[in-house]
């Protein structure tokens, strides 16, 4: 969770409600395919500020992170 709030929060907002990057709240992610979100984490988004995180986390860790974000389990945690 530290990675999420310190690293992701620096662009997506400390409460994950958006900033340089879009919001990562359960409501904001509810209609997005989890596979696409995992790919975004691992591969980044060329031409944007979203870097690839595959050097720092595995696919299973990214899957877990997305599942937690979609369920709302960690969107407000700090």
CSV table of C-alpha atoms in Angstrom, one decimal:
chain,number,residue,atom,x,y,z
A,1,UNK,CA,0.0,0.0,0.0
A,2,UNK,CA,2.9,2.3,0.6
A,3,UNK,CA,3.8,2.1,-3.2
A,4,UNK,CA,0.2,3.0,-4.1
A,5,UNK,CA,-0.1,6.1,-1.9
A,6,UNK,CA,3.5,7.4,-2.2
A,7,UNK,CA,4.3,6.6,-5.8
A,8,UNK,CA,0.9,6.3,-7.5
A,9,UNK,CA,-0.5,9.1,-5.3
A,10,UNK,CA,2.1,11.5,-6.5
A,11,UNK,CA,0.3,11.7,-9.9
A,12,UNK,CA,-3.2,10.2,-9.1
A,13,UNK,CA,-3.6,12.3,-5.9
A,14,UNK,CA,-3.0,11.4,-2.3
A,15,UNK,CA,-6.6,10.3,-1.9
A,16,UNK,CA,-6.4,8.7,-5.4
A,17,UNK,CA,-9.1,11.1,-6.7
A,18,UNK,CA,-7.1,12.3,-9.6
A,19,UNK,CA,-4.4,14.8,-10.3
A,20,UNK,CA,-1.9,14.6,-13.2
A,21,UNK,CA,-3.3,11.1,-13.7
A,22,UNK,CA,-6.9,10.0,-13.5
A,23,UNK,CA,-8.8,9.0,-10.4
A,24,UNK,CA,-8.2,5.5,-9.1
A,25,UNK,CA,-11.3,5.2,-7.0
A,26,UNK,CA,-13.6,2.2,-7.2
A,27,UNK,CA,-16.2,4.4,-8.9
A,28,UNK,CA,-13.8,5.7,-11.5
A,29,UNK,CA,-12.6,2.2,-12.3
A,30,UNK,CA,-15.9,0.3,-12.2
A,31,UNK,CA,-16.4,0.2,-16.0
A,32,UNK,CA,-12.8,-0.4,-17.0
A,33,UNK,CA,-11.6,-4.0,-17.8
A,34,UNK,CA,-9.2,-5.2,-15.1
A,35,UNK,CA,-6.9,-6.7,-17.7
A,36,UNK,CA,-6.5,-3.3,-19.3
A,37,UNK,CA,-5.7,-1.7,-16.0
A,38,UNK,CA,-3.1,-4.3,-15.2
A,39,UNK,CA,-1.5,-3.8,-18.6
A,40,UNK,CA,-1.4,-0.1,-17.9
A,41,UNK,CA,0.4,-0.6,-14.6
A,42,UNK,CA,2.9,-3.1,-16.1
A,43,UNK,CA,3.5,-1.4,-19.5
A,44,UNK,CA,2.8,2.2,-18.8
A,45,UNK,CA,1.2,4.5,-21.3
A,46,UNK,CA,3.6,5.8,-23.9
A,47,UNK,CA,3.3,9.6,-24.5
A,48,UNK,CA,1.9,10.2,-21.0
A,49,UNK,CA,3.4,10.5,-17.5
A,50,UNK,CA,2.4,6.9,-16.7
A,51,UNK,CA,5.6,4.8,-16.5
A,52,UNK,CA,5.8,1.1,-16.7
A,53,UNK,CA,6.0,-0.6,-13.3
A,54,UNK,CA,6.9,-4.1,-14.5
A,55,UNK,CA,10.5,-3.8,-13.1
A,56,UNK,CA,9.0,-3.2,-9.7
A,57,UNK,CA,6.0,-5.5,-9.5
A,58,UNK,CA,4.8,-8.8,-10.9
A,59,UNK,CA,1.6,-9.4,-12.9
A,60,UNK,CA,0.1,-11.1,-9.9
A,61,UNK,CA,0.9,-8.1,-7.7
A,62,UNK,CA,-0.7,-5.8,-10.3
A,63,UNK,CA,-3.7,-8.1,-10.4
A,64,UNK,CA,-4.1,-7.8,-6.6
A,65,UNK,CA,-3.7,-4.1,-6.7
A,66,UNK,CA,-6.4,-3.6,-9.3
A,67,UNK,CA,-8.8,-6.0,-7.5
A,68,UNK,CA,-8.3,-4.0,-4.3
A,69,UNK,CA,-8.8,-0.7,-6.1
A,70,UNK,CA,-12.0,-1.9,-7.9
A,71,UNK,CA,-13.4,-3.3,-4.7
A,72,UNK,CA,-12.7,0.0,-2.9
A,73,UNK,CA,-10.6,-1.9,-0.3
A,74,UNK,CA,-7.7,0.5,-0.4
A,75,UNK,CA,-8.8,3.6,-2.2
A,76,UNK,CA,-9.2,5.6,1.0
A,77,UNK,CA,-6.5,3.8,3.0
A,78,UNK,CA,-3.3,5.7,4.0
